[in-house]
CSV table of C-alpha atoms and ligand atoms in Angstrom, one decimal:
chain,number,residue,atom,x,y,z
R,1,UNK,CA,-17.9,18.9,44.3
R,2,UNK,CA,-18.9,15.6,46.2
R,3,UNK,CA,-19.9,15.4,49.9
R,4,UNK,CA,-18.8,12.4,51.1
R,5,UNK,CA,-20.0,11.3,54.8
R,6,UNK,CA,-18.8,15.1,55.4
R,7,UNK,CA,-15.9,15.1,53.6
R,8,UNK,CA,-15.5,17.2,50.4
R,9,UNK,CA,-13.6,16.0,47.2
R,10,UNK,CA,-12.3,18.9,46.1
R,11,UNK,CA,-12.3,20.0,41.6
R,12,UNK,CA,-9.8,21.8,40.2
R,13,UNK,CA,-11.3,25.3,39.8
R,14,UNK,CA,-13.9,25.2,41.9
R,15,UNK,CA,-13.6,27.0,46.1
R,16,UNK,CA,-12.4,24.5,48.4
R,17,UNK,CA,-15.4,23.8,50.5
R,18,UNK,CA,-14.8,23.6,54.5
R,19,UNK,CA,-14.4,20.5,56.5
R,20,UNK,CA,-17.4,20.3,59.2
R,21,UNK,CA,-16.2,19.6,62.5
R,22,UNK,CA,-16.7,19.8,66.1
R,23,UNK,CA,-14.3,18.7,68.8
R,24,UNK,CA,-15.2,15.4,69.4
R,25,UNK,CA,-15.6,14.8,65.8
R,26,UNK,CA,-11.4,15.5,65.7
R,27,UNK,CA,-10.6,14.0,68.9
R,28,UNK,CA,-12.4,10.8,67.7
R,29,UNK,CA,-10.0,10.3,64.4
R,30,UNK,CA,-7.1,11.4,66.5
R,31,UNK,CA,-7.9,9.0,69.1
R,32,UNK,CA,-8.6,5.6,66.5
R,33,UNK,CA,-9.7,6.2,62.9
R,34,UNK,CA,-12.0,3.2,63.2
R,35,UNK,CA,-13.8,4.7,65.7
R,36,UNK,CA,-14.4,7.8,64.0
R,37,UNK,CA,-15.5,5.5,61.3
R,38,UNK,CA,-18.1,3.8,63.1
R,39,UNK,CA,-19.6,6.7,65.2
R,40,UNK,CA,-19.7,9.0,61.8
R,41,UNK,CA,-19.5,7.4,58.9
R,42,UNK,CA,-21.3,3.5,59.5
R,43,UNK,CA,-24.9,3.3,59.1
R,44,UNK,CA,-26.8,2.0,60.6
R,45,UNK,CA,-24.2,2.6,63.7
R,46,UNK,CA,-22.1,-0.5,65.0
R,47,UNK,CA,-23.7,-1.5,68.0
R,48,UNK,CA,-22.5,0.0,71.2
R,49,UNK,CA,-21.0,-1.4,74.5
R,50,UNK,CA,-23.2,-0.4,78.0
R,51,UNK,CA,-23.6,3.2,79.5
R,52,UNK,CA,-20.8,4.3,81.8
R,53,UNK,CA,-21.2,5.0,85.2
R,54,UNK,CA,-19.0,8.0,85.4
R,55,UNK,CA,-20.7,9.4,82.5
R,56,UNK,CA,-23.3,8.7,83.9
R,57,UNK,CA,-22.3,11.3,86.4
R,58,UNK,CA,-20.5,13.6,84.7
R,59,UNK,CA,-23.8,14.2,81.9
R,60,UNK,CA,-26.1,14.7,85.7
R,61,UNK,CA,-23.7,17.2,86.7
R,62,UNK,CA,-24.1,19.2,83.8
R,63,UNK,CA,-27.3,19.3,83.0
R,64,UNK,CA,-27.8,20.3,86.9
R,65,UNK,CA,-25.8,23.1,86.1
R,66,UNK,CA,-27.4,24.0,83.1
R,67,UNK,CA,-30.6,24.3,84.8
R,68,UNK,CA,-29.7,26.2,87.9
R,69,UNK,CA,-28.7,29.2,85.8
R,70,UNK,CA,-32.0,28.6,84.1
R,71,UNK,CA,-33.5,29.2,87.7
R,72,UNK,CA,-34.6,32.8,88.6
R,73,UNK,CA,-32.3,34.6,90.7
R,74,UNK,CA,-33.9,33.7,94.3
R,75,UNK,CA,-34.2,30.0,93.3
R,76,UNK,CA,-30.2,29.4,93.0
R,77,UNK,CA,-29.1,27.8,96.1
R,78,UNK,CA,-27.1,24.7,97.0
R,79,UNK,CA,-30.2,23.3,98.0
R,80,UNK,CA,-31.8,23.8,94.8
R,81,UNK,CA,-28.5,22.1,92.8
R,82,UNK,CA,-28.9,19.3,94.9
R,83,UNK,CA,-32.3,18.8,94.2
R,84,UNK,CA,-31.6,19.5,90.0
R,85,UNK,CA,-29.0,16.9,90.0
R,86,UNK,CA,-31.5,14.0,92.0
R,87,UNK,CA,-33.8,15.0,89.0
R,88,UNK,CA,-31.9,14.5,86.2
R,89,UNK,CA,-29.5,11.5,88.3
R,90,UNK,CA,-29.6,8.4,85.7
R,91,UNK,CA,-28.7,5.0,87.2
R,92,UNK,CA,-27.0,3.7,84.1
R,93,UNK,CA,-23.6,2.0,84.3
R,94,UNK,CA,-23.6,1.5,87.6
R,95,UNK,CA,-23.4,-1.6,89.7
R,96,UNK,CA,-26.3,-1.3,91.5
R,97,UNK,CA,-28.7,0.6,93.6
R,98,UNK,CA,-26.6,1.0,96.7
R,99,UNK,CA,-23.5,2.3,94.4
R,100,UNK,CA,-25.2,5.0,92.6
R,101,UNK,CA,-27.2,6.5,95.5
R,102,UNK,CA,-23.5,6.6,97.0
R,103,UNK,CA,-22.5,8.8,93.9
R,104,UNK,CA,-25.4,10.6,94.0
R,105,UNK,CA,-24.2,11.7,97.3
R,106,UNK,CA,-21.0,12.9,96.4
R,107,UNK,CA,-22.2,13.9,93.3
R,108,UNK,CA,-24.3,16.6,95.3
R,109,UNK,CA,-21.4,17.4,97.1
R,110,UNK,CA,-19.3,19.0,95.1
R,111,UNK,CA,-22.1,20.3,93.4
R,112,UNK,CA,-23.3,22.3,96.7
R,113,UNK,CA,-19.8,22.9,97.2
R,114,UNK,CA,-19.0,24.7,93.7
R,115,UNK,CA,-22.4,26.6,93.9
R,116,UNK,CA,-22.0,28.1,97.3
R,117,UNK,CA,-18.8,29.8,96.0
R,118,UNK,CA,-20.6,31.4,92.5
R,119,UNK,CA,-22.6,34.2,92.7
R,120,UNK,CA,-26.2,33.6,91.3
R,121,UNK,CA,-26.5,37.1,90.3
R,122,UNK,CA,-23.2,36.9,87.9
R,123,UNK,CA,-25.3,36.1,85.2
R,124,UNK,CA,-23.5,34.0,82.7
R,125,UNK,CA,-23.4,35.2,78.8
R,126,UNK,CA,-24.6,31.7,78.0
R,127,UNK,CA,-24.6,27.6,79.4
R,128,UNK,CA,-24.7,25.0,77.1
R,129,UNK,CA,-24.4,27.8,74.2
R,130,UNK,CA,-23.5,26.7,70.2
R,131,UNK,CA,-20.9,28.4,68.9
R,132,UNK,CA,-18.9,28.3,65.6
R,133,UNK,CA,-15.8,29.7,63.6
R,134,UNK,CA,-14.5,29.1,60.3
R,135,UNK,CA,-10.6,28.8,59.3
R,136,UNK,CA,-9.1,28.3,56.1
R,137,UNK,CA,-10.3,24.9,55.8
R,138,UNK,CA,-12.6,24.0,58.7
R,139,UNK,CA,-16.1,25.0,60.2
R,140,UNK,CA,-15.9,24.3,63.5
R,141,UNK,CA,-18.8,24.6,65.9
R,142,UNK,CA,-19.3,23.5,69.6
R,143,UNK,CA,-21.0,23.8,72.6
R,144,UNK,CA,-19.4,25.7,75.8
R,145,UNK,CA,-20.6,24.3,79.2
R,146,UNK,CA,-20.4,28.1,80.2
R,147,UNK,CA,-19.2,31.7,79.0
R,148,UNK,CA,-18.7,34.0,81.8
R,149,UNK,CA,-18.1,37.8,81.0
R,150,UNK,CA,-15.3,39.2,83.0
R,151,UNK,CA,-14.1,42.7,82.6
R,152,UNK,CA,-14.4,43.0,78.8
R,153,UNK,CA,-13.8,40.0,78.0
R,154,UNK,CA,-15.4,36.4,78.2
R,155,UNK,CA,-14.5,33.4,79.7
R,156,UNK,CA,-14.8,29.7,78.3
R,157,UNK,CA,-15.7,27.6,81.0
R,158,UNK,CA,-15.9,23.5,80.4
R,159,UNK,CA,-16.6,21.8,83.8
R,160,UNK,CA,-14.7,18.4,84.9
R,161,UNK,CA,-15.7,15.3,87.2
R,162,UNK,CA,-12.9,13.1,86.3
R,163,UNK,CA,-10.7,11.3,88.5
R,164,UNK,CA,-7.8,13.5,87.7
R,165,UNK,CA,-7.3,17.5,89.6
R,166,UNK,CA,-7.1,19.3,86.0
R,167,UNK,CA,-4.0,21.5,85.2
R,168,UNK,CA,-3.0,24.3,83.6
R,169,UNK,CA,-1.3,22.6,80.7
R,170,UNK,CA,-4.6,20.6,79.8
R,171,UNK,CA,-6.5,24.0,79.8
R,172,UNK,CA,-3.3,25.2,77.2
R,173,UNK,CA,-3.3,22.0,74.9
R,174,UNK,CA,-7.4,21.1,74.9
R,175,UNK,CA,-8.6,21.1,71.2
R,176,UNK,CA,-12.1,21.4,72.2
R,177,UNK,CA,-11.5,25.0,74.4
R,178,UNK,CA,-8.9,26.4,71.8
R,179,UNK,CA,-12.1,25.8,69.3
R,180,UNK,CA,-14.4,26.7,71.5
R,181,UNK,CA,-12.2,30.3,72.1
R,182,UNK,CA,-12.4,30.8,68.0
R,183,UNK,CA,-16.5,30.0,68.1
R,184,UNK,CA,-16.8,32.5,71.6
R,185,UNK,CA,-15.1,35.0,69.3
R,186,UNK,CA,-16.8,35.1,66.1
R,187,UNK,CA,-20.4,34.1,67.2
R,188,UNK,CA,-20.6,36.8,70.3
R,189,UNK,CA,-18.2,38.9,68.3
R,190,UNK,CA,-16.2,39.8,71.3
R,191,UNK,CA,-12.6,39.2,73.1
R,192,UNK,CA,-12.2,36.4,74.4
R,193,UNK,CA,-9.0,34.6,75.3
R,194,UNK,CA,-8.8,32.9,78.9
R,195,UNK,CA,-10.2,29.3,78.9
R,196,UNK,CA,-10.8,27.7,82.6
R,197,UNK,CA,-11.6,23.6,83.4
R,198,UNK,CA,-13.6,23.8,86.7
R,199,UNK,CA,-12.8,20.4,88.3
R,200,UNK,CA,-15.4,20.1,90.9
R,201,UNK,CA,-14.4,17.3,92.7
R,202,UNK,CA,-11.3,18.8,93.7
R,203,UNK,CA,-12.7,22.0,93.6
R,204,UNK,CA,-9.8,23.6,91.5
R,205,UNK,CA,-9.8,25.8,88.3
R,206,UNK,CA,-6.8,25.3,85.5
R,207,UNK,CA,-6.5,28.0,83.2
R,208,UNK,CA,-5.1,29.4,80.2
R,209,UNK,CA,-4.9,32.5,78.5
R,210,UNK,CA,-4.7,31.9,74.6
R,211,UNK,CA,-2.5,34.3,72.1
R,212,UNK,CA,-3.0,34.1,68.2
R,213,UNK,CA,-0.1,32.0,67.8
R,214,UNK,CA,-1.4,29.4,70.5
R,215,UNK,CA,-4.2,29.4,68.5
R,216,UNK,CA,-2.9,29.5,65.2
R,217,UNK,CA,-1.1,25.8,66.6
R,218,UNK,CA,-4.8,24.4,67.5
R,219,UNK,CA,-6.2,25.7,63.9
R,220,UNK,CA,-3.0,24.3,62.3
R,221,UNK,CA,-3.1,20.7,63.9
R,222,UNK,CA,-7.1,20.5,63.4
R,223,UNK,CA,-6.6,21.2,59.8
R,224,UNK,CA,-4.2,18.1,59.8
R,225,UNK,CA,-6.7,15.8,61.4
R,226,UNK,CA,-9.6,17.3,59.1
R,227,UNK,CA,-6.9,16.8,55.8
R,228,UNK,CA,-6.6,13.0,57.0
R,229,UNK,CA,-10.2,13.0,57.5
R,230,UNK,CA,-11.2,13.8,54.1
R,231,UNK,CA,-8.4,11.6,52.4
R,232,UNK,CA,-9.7,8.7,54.3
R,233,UNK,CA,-12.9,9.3,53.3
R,234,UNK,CA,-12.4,9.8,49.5
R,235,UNK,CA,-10.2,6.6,49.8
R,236,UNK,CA,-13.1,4.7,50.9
R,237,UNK,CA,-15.4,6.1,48.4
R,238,UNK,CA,-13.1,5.3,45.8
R,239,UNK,CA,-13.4,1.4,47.3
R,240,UNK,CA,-10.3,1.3,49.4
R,241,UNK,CA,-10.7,-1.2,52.2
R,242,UNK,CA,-12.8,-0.3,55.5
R,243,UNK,CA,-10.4,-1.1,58.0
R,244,UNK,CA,-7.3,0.0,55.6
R,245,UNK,CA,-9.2,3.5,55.3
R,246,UNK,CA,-9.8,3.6,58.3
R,247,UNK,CA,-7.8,1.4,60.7
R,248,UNK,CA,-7.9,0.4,64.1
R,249,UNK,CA,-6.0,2.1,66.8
R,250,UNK,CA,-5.9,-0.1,69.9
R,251,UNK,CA,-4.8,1.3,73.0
R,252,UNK,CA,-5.7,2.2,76.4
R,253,UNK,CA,-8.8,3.8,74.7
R,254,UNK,CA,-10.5,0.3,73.8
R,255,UNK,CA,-10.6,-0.2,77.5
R,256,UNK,CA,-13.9,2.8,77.2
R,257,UNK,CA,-14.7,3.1,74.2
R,258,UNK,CA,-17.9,2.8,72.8
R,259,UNK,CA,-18.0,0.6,69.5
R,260,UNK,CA,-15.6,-2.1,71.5
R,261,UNK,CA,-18.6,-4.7,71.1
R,262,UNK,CA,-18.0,-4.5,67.0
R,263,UNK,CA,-13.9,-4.3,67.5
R,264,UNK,CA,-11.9,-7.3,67.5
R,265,UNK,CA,-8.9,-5.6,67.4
R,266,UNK,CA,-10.0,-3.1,70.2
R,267,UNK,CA,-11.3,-6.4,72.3
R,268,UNK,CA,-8.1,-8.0,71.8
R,269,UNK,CA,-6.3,-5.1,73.1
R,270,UNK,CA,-7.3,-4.3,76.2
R,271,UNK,CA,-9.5,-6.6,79.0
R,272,UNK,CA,-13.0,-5.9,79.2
R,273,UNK,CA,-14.1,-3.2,82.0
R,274,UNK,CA,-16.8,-3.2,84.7
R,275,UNK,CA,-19.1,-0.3,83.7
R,276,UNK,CA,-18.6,1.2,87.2
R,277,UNK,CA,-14.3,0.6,86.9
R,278,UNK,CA,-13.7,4.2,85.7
R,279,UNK,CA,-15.2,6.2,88.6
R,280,UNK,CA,-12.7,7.7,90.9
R,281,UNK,CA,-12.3,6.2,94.3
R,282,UNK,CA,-15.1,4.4,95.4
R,283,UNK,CA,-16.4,6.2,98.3
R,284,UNK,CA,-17.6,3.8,101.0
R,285,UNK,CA,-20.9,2.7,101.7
R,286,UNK,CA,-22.2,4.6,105.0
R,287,UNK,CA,-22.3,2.8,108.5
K,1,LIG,S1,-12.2,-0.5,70.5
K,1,LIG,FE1,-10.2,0.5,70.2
K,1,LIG,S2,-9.5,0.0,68.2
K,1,LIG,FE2,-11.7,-0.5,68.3
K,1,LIG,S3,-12.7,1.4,67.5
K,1,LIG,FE3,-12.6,1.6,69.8
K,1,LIG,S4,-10.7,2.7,70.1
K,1,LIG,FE4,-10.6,1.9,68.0
């Protein structure tokens, strides 16, 4: 059997081998084949556009998080989130000094805010924790932002600092939480069916509980993506075109994505963005 750029051409006779994947990994084919092309497959990898300011935020957030369940009991306060997230706050993407203090502030915010109603002492059953399932045809792994225990079961929780209030039907249709549910399962080998999207600027939780067949749709509809995945793949081994293998996908997507520095077609598509443009409301400056 060949391995090609993680893609398996399969022999007759021999045991079909299992398409490696992670979320992103699907959500980036599904989103533009050529994009999935150049962050996976192109080496060296296409030169890349400027850091975002809302990741930049978002990626603070989380690691704050991360580390104030690393803290010992006594040591999880507001105060102490506030001070993680100035630790790890990263500058990058936004338009200048003034702008990201701002966002540092209301980055704290609703990080203070969202502590103050946890309890330190629930102990979560992991943050930032690897987990991974197989299917029929995929091995899937991720990593959960946070698995809370509840009753008997556990809990995926993936926290949010987008622009939009998150809602239940997100929580339903996410990829990435109905994989992460499968992974929960088989690598804590426990129950585990209720996925929750903690949006902390709004302060809101959107939930779902999963069922086998809602499930069975997500594992279904990867396997798709992961079957066009690997035929793409063989037909570029086999010399098929680059951008025929794996063609562009413009849309509203070029306007953040990534490889848009080596895209014509995604530069053509959409106009060019300031780095700051995708941060909700700009709060304004203090008097
Ligand atoms: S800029 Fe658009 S078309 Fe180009 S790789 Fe990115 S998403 Fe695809």
């Amino acid at each position: 059997m060949a391995d090609v750029g993680g893609a398996q051409l399969e022999m007759p006779g021999m045991p079909r081998r299992l398409f490696p994947a992670t979320p992103s990994k699907l959500a980036a084919f599904g989103d533009c084949p050529r994009r999935y092309r150049h962050a996976y497959l192109d080496r060296p990898t296409p030169a890349k556009g400027p850091a975002w300011a809302h990741n930049s935020v978002g990626s603070a957030v989380h690691a704050a998080l991360r580390s104030w369940w690393e803290l010992p009991l006594p040591g999880r306060t507001p105060a102490a989130a506030r001070q993680l997230l100035y630790g790890v706050w990263s500058t990058a993407g936004f338009r200048d000094t003034e702008q990201s203090e701002r966002w540092r502030a209301r980055a704290a915010g609703w990080l203070t805010d969202y502590v103050t109603g946890l309890d330190p002492a629930d102990e979560p059953v992991g943050t930032e924790r690897q987990v991974a399932a197989t299917t029929e045809r995929l091995a899937l792994s991720g990593r959960v932002d946070r698995i809370d225990q509840r009753g008997d079961e556990l809990v995926v929780v993936d926290y949010k600092t987008g622009r939009s209030v998150c809602t239940d039907d997100e929580a339903r249709g996410s990829p990435a939480l109905a994989a992460y549910v499968l992974g929960v399962r088989r690598t804590l080998r426990r129950p585990c069916s209720r996925v929750e999207l903690h949006h902390l600027p709004s302060g809101t939780v959107a939930a779902f509980e999963h069922t086998d067949r809602s499930l069975a749709n997500h594992v279904r509809r990867a396997e798709d993506v992961a079957a066009d995945i690997a035929a793409a793949t063989a037909a570029l081994d086999g010399g098929a075109d680059r951008d025929e293998a794996f063609p562009a996908a413009p849309g509203r997507q070029c306007g953040w994505c990534d490889f848009r520095p080596s895209c014509a077609p995604g530069r053509a598509a959409t106009a060019s963005r300031d780095t700051w443009s995708f941060l909700p409301e700009d709060p304004p400056a203090p008097t």
